[in-house]
Amino acid sequence: MATIKNNLRNLVDKARLLISDDRPPRFATPTAPMNAPSLPIPLSLMNLEHQQELALLLAPLSGPQPCGPALRYDPIFTEIRLAREEDDPSLPMGQWERPLKKADWPLIENRCKAMLSSRSKDLQIAVWLLEAWTMQYGIDGLYRGLSLVDQLLRQFWEPLHPAIQDGDADARIAPLEWLNASFSMTMRVQMPILKINGRKPPAQSLFDWERMTARELAGQPGEPHADGEAPLTRIEVIAYARQRLGRELSTRLQVVQRCLNCLETMLAFVDLQLGGQAPNLSKLKGTLVAVERVLQQLVPEEREEEMTTPEEPQGGEEVIGLAAGLAPPAAALSGWKNRDEAYAALGAIADYLSLVEPHSPTPYLLRRAVNWGRMPLPELMAEIIREEGDLNRLVNMLGLRE
């Protein structure tokens, strides 16, 4: 025990020297931009047609009002609301069974684009368009939608609808709060991260990944699907992704990182404008970060340049059994390939437990462990050592006993 304390004391002394050193630090402390523009949209991530479409939607309307009149009570709002309604297939209908109602996303997209480009620039319409794009085009659609909302806010803050009246921004931020409270869950459950040919359904969402990871770490076998097909394992998904979807998922990872950039610049701008009234979008950001973690596991950084375009099976054959058709990489068979993957898995587990056990402190403790694992030594020591010579607290926190 004395040896452990001596080693910890040496670490603390070195950390204090680094913290108190007057010389410039060797690493820069990142700061959030207050009004930074979004990064330029690369042609490889958003095609020219979509860029031109964004430019059309962001062009000022003709007339004295660049955003046009407020049309919140126009019939088109009611039409869009009704078109968004759909039934939850997981809920029993009993004796009232009928065909499930599905949202008409193409109709919603067309109505929203017509409104923004020719009649009225309303944040609620822009958010509905973001939703329609995401439901139809996945992560690529989300990127287009976040780019639209980000630039709409920054270019038309004053005249944008709904207006800020007498300093009350509740109506203005309501669509953003909906993105955080409701749409973030839709993204987690319905937005595909990858698609696996031969599976029913082929799309794998963030929720599917979190449920699979938590189930395997708990040692619980997955229940077979209705057609008797065995559930996928984490190793099988990683093997499929790395061998068949390398370049596609590498590009998707870049798109997710652009989504995070759009969200950061939007938050910085809104914070600057509203101060304490600014909305909290931590759930939306947390969902995007969780998607980024999963893609980083499926496409390791050191292999991104080696990825090749996936080839379809010859003769129109579908990939029905992953275990039979693909040999998982040796590294995947032995567990996580590196510490980043292990920490990413912990983050995914924390996100999953937050959904199924929101009352439990476990997700918060897991996230703290992940944050500690990514801290430089000076920052870690500064957080843990609160008082001079407080080594007993550190020993207890690390679970070391005499």
XYZ file of C-alpha atoms in Angstrom:
402
model
C 0.000 0.000 0.000
C 2.869 2.353 0.803
C 4.339 1.724 -2.642
C 1.028 2.580 -4.287
C 0.797 5.818 -2.325
C 4.364 6.758 -3.204
C 3.709 6.172 -6.895
C 0.525 8.211 -6.750
C 2.317 10.985 -4.862
C 4.941 11.155 -7.613
C 2.229 11.364 -10.263
C 0.460 14.127 -8.362
C 3.686 16.102 -7.959
C 4.396 15.883 -11.684
C 0.834 16.880 -12.485
C 1.025 19.907 -10.207
C 4.248 21.009 -11.893
C 2.514 20.822 -15.243
C -0.542 22.668 -13.974
C 1.424 25.464 -12.269
C 4.030 25.863 -15.017
C 3.980 29.399 -16.419
C 5.151 28.266 -19.824
C 2.565 27.939 -22.598
C 0.945 24.501 -22.532
C 1.935 22.021 -25.201
C -1.678 21.337 -26.037
C -4.321 23.884 -26.901
C -7.521 24.038 -24.890
C -10.406 23.941 -27.384
C -12.991 26.684 -27.119
C -16.415 26.768 -28.739
C -16.764 29.342 -31.520
C -19.279 32.075 -30.746
C -20.326 32.874 -34.275
C -18.270 30.649 -36.508
C -19.625 29.779 -39.948
C -20.244 26.195 -40.890
C -17.383 24.462 -42.614
C -17.626 24.599 -46.422
C -19.770 21.814 -47.780
C -17.441 19.450 -49.680
C -18.664 18.272 -53.070
C -17.826 14.715 -52.037
C -20.280 14.896 -49.111
C -23.120 16.919 -50.655
C -23.675 16.764 -54.383
C -24.086 19.834 -56.554
C -27.846 19.349 -56.924
C -28.352 19.412 -53.162
C -26.116 22.454 -52.768
C -28.152 24.307 -55.384
C -31.353 23.244 -53.644
C -30.072 24.656 -50.341
C -29.154 27.917 -52.055
C -32.698 28.179 -53.437
C -34.272 27.517 -50.041
C -32.009 30.127 -48.412
C -32.554 32.860 -51.015
C -34.472 35.903 -49.663
C -38.070 36.119 -50.822
C -39.084 38.938 -53.140
C -40.750 41.962 -51.604
C -40.051 44.108 -48.562
C -39.901 41.112 -46.179
C -37.018 38.696 -46.917
C -38.820 35.956 -44.976
C -42.315 36.767 -46.228
C -45.402 36.941 -43.996
C -46.128 34.699 -41.022
C -48.293 31.810 -42.256
C -48.524 29.700 -39.113
C -52.316 29.330 -39.526
C -52.181 28.674 -43.260
C -53.852 25.400 -44.383
C -50.469 24.079 -45.521
C -49.379 23.790 -41.877
C -52.375 21.585 -41.139
C -51.703 19.517 -44.260
C -48.098 18.904 -43.217
C -49.081 18.022 -39.638
C -51.609 15.455 -40.865
C -49.122 14.014 -43.369
C -46.591 13.476 -40.537
C -48.979 11.320 -38.509
C -48.281 7.602 -38.479
C -49.160 4.598 -36.333
C -46.697 2.853 -34.054
C -46.427 -0.747 -35.344
C -45.350 -1.994 -31.903
C -48.674 -1.073 -30.269
C -51.523 -3.654 -30.291
C -54.747 -2.609 -32.015
C -57.035 -5.305 -30.660
C -60.416 -5.476 -32.354
C -59.783 -2.134 -34.094
C -57.073 -3.593 -36.314
C -56.651 -1.731 -39.606
C -53.857 -0.933 -42.063
C -51.130 1.079 -40.358
C -51.068 4.746 -41.262
C -47.673 5.861 -42.554
C -46.284 9.370 -42.875
C -46.105 10.730 -46.431
C -42.507 11.977 -46.372
C -42.256 12.886 -50.100
C -45.394 15.039 -49.783
C -44.024 16.693 -46.648
C -40.713 17.383 -48.375
C -42.404 19.016 -51.379
C -44.732 21.161 -49.267
C -41.923 22.361 -47.013
C -39.633 23.243 -49.924
C -42.412 25.146 -51.680
C -43.175 27.128 -48.529
C -39.541 28.041 -47.765
C -38.597 28.960 -51.323
C -41.642 31.011 -52.316
C -43.985 31.918 -49.443
C -42.544 32.107 -45.925
C -39.320 31.222 -44.161
C -40.438 29.562 -40.940
C -38.158 27.613 -38.600
C -40.889 25.044 -37.951
C -41.153 24.299 -41.665
C -37.355 23.968 -41.901
C -37.320 21.500 -39.002
C -40.092 19.435 -40.607
C -38.073 19.379 -43.821
C -35.044 18.175 -41.848
C -37.204 15.369 -40.468
C -38.530 14.403 -43.917
C -35.028 14.344 -45.415
C -33.716 12.206 -42.545
C -36.558 9.694 -42.762
C -36.019 9.299 -46.512
C -32.254 9.616 -46.906
C -30.820 8.778 -43.490
C -27.633 10.482 -42.314
C -27.161 12.273 -45.644
C -30.625 13.803 -45.278
C -29.870 14.807 -41.698
C -26.762 16.658 -42.885
C -28.763 18.568 -45.484
C -31.387 19.441 -42.882
C -28.943 20.627 -40.226
C -27.098 22.705 -42.826
C -30.405 24.325 -43.791
C -31.459 25.101 -40.204
C -27.991 26.376 -39.256
C -27.742 28.766 -42.198
C -31.393 29.842 -41.974
C -30.902 30.935 -38.369
C -27.681 32.804 -39.057
C -28.799 34.524 -42.261
C -32.345 35.491 -41.207
C -32.237 35.755 -37.424
C -34.237 38.978 -37.136
C -37.016 38.447 -39.752
C -37.275 34.645 -39.409
C -40.617 33.166 -38.307
C -41.788 32.560 -35.653
C -40.779 36.031 -34.503
C -39.261 36.952 -31.147
C -41.814 39.286 -29.563
C -40.940 41.635 -26.692
C -37.858 39.593 -25.875
C -39.847 36.345 -25.559
C -38.077 33.669 -27.623
C -40.264 30.686 -26.631
C -41.979 30.417 -30.017
C -38.667 30.752 -31.876
C -36.859 28.027 -29.951
C -39.811 25.580 -29.774
C -38.834 23.798 -33.045
C -35.253 23.423 -31.776
C -36.469 22.017 -28.460
C -38.581 19.513 -30.410
C -35.436 18.409 -32.251
C -33.791 17.748 -28.903
C -36.657 16.142 -26.996
C -38.429 14.113 -29.691
C -36.471 13.904 -32.922
C -33.280 12.772 -31.166
C -35.145 9.615 -30.114
C -36.465 9.120 -33.653
C -32.884 9.308 -34.925
C -31.719 6.760 -32.372
C -34.421 4.225 -33.214
C -35.167 4.749 -36.921
C -32.160 6.323 -38.667
C -30.033 3.561 -40.270
C -26.319 3.491 -39.502
C -25.703 0.655 -41.952
C -27.688 -1.842 -44.011
C -26.945 -5.558 -44.171
C -28.128 -7.402 -47.266
C -30.136 -10.507 -46.580
C -31.395 -9.426 -43.164
C -34.988 -8.575 -42.327
C -35.025 -5.683 -41.774
C -31.665 -4.829 -43.376
C -31.241 -1.475 -41.583
C -29.335 -1.360 -38.293
C -29.972 1.703 -36.126
C -28.105 3.136 -33.168
C -30.695 1.576 -30.858
C -30.125 -1.839 -32.467
C -26.370 -1.493 -31.901
C -26.753 -0.375 -28.263
C -29.197 -3.178 -27.500
C -26.907 -5.746 -29.119
C -23.826 -4.491 -27.240
C -25.576 -4.379 -23.868
C -27.050 -7.846 -24.422
C -23.682 -9.398 -25.245
C -21.875 -7.780 -22.323
C -24.605 -9.065 -20.021
C -24.161 -12.565 -21.462
C -27.771 -12.749 -22.611
C -28.518 -14.603 -25.872
C -30.687 -12.704 -28.303
C -34.147 -13.972 -29.144
C -34.601 -15.377 -32.678
C -36.606 -13.259 -35.105
C -40.145 -14.181 -36.103
C -38.808 -16.112 -39.116
C -36.408 -18.094 -36.907
C -33.325 -16.153 -38.000
C -30.703 -15.822 -35.260
C -29.894 -12.254 -34.144
C -26.630 -10.733 -35.256
C -23.638 -10.526 -32.966
C -21.348 -7.538 -32.636
C -18.442 -9.429 -34.214
C -20.569 -10.356 -37.235
C -21.689 -6.769 -37.774
C -18.117 -5.449 -37.484
C -16.857 -8.119 -39.878
C -19.556 -7.340 -42.436
C -18.979 -3.600 -42.182
C -15.199 -3.769 -42.527
C -15.211 -6.262 -45.378
C -18.117 -4.960 -47.467
C -18.979 -1.382 -46.477
C -15.593 0.161 -45.759
C -15.577 3.183 -48.043
C -19.320 3.791 -47.676
C -19.106 3.901 -43.874
C -15.931 5.978 -43.963
C -17.814 8.622 -45.948
C -20.783 8.304 -43.602
C -18.493 8.989 -40.654
C -17.338 12.212 -42.320
C -20.968 13.220 -42.873
C -21.782 12.652 -39.188
C -18.810 14.802 -38.216
C -20.120 17.545 -40.515
C -23.501 17.219 -38.803
C -21.806 17.814 -35.466
C -20.050 20.857 -36.901
C -23.358 22.303 -38.131
C -24.909 21.705 -34.731
C -21.980 23.321 -32.890
C -22.016 26.468 -35.010
C -25.792 26.705 -34.723
C -25.647 26.347 -30.925
C -22.865 28.914 -30.642
C -24.837 31.427 -32.683
C -28.120 30.875 -30.821
C -26.312 31.116 -27.467
C -24.825 34.417 -28.562
C -28.248 35.754 -29.542
C -30.366 34.448 -26.664
C -28.021 33.902 -23.740
C -29.965 32.249 -20.932
C -32.998 31.644 -23.161
C -31.012 29.461 -25.572
C -32.336 25.887 -25.873
C -30.482 22.856 -24.583
C -29.744 20.453 -27.454
C -27.616 18.010 -25.473
C -29.765 14.978 -26.367
C -29.499 15.704 -30.080
C -25.752 16.200 -29.830
C -25.378 13.100 -27.654
C -27.178 10.980 -30.238
C -24.898 12.256 -33.006
C -21.812 11.602 -30.875
C -23.063 8.062 -30.196
C -23.514 7.450 -33.947
C -19.998 8.787 -34.514
C -18.614 6.343 -31.913
C -20.281 3.371 -33.583
C -18.989 4.326 -37.036
C -15.491 4.790 -35.611
C -15.646 1.178 -34.432
C -16.920 -0.067 -37.777
C -14.328 1.954 -39.732
C -11.070 2.182 -37.732
C -9.101 5.326 -38.511
C -5.964 3.450 -39.513
C -7.886 1.466 -42.167
C -9.938 4.225 -43.776
C -7.471 4.730 -46.640
C -7.381 0.989 -47.342
C -11.122 0.701 -47.825
C -12.347 -0.192 -51.309
C -15.739 0.157 -52.899
C -17.953 -2.745 -51.760
C -18.790 -5.305 -54.419
C -22.215 -6.872 -54.733
C -22.349 -10.688 -54.586
C -22.112 -12.297 -58.029
C -25.229 -13.714 -59.625
C -27.625 -11.623 -57.549
C -27.057 -13.764 -54.437
C -27.937 -12.163 -51.122
C -25.841 -12.450 -48.002
C -28.117 -14.550 -45.813
C -25.763 -15.902 -43.136
C -22.997 -13.626 -41.988
C -21.184 -16.222 -39.953
C -21.116 -18.621 -42.900
C -20.265 -16.080 -45.592
C -17.674 -13.935 -43.854
C -14.686 -14.621 -41.664
C -14.443 -11.984 -38.922
C -11.028 -10.316 -38.614
C -8.726 -11.912 -36.065
C -8.688 -8.696 -34.061
C -12.485 -8.711 -33.860
C -12.513 -12.312 -32.585
C -10.249 -11.401 -29.680
C -12.336 -8.413 -28.584
C -11.809 -4.720 -29.152
C -8.922 -3.747 -31.367
C -7.738 -0.778 -29.322
C -8.594 1.397 -26.347
C -10.661 3.800 -28.455
C -13.009 0.988 -29.437
C -13.307 -0.129 -25.816
C -14.152 3.390 -24.636
C -16.616 3.795 -27.512
C -18.357 0.604 -26.397
C -18.615 1.969 -22.858
C -20.170 5.138 -24.261
C -22.687 3.106 -26.268
C -23.616 1.092 -23.177
C -24.105 4.298 -21.189
C -26.406 5.669 -23.899
C -28.432 2.450 -23.949
C -28.787 2.296 -20.158
C -29.941 5.929 -20.157
C -32.895 4.801 -22.272
C -33.882 1.646 -20.402
C -32.951 2.783 -16.851
C -33.211 6.598 -16.779
C -33.350 6.549 -12.955
C -30.039 4.704 -12.577
C -26.732 6.496 -11.849
C -24.794 3.850 -13.797
C -24.855 5.677 -17.189
C -23.442 8.810 -15.579
C -20.648 6.849 -13.883
C -19.784 5.147 -17.171
C -19.622 8.485 -18.975
C -17.356 9.862 -16.251
C -15.050 6.864 -16.689
C -14.943 7.470 -20.450
C -14.165 11.156 -19.912
C -11.375 10.307 -17.483
C -9.894 7.890 -19.987
C -9.602 10.673 -22.565
C -8.147 13.338 -20.262
C -4.472 14.364 -20.258
C -2.769 13.643 -16.943
C -2.762 17.285 -15.693
C -6.506 17.665 -16.255
C -7.233 14.283 -14.658
C -5.192 15.087 -11.559
C -6.756 18.542 -11.312
C -10.222 16.977 -11.271
C -9.437 14.178 -8.829
C -7.078 15.919 -6.399
C -9.131 18.706 -4.846
C -6.969 19.407 -1.794
C -3.264 19.276 -0.966
C -2.180 15.742 -0.086
C -5.612 14.217 -0.638
C -4.233 10.823 -1.685
C -6.586 8.783 0.477
C -9.535 10.060 -1.543
C -7.809 9.044 -4.771
C -6.961 5.593 -3.421
C -10.563 5.028 -2.345
C -11.897 6.297 -5.667
C -9.670 3.859 -7.573
C -10.861 0.976 -5.396
C -7.479 0.341 -3.749
C -7.590 -0.906 -0.146
C -4.959 -1.671 2.444
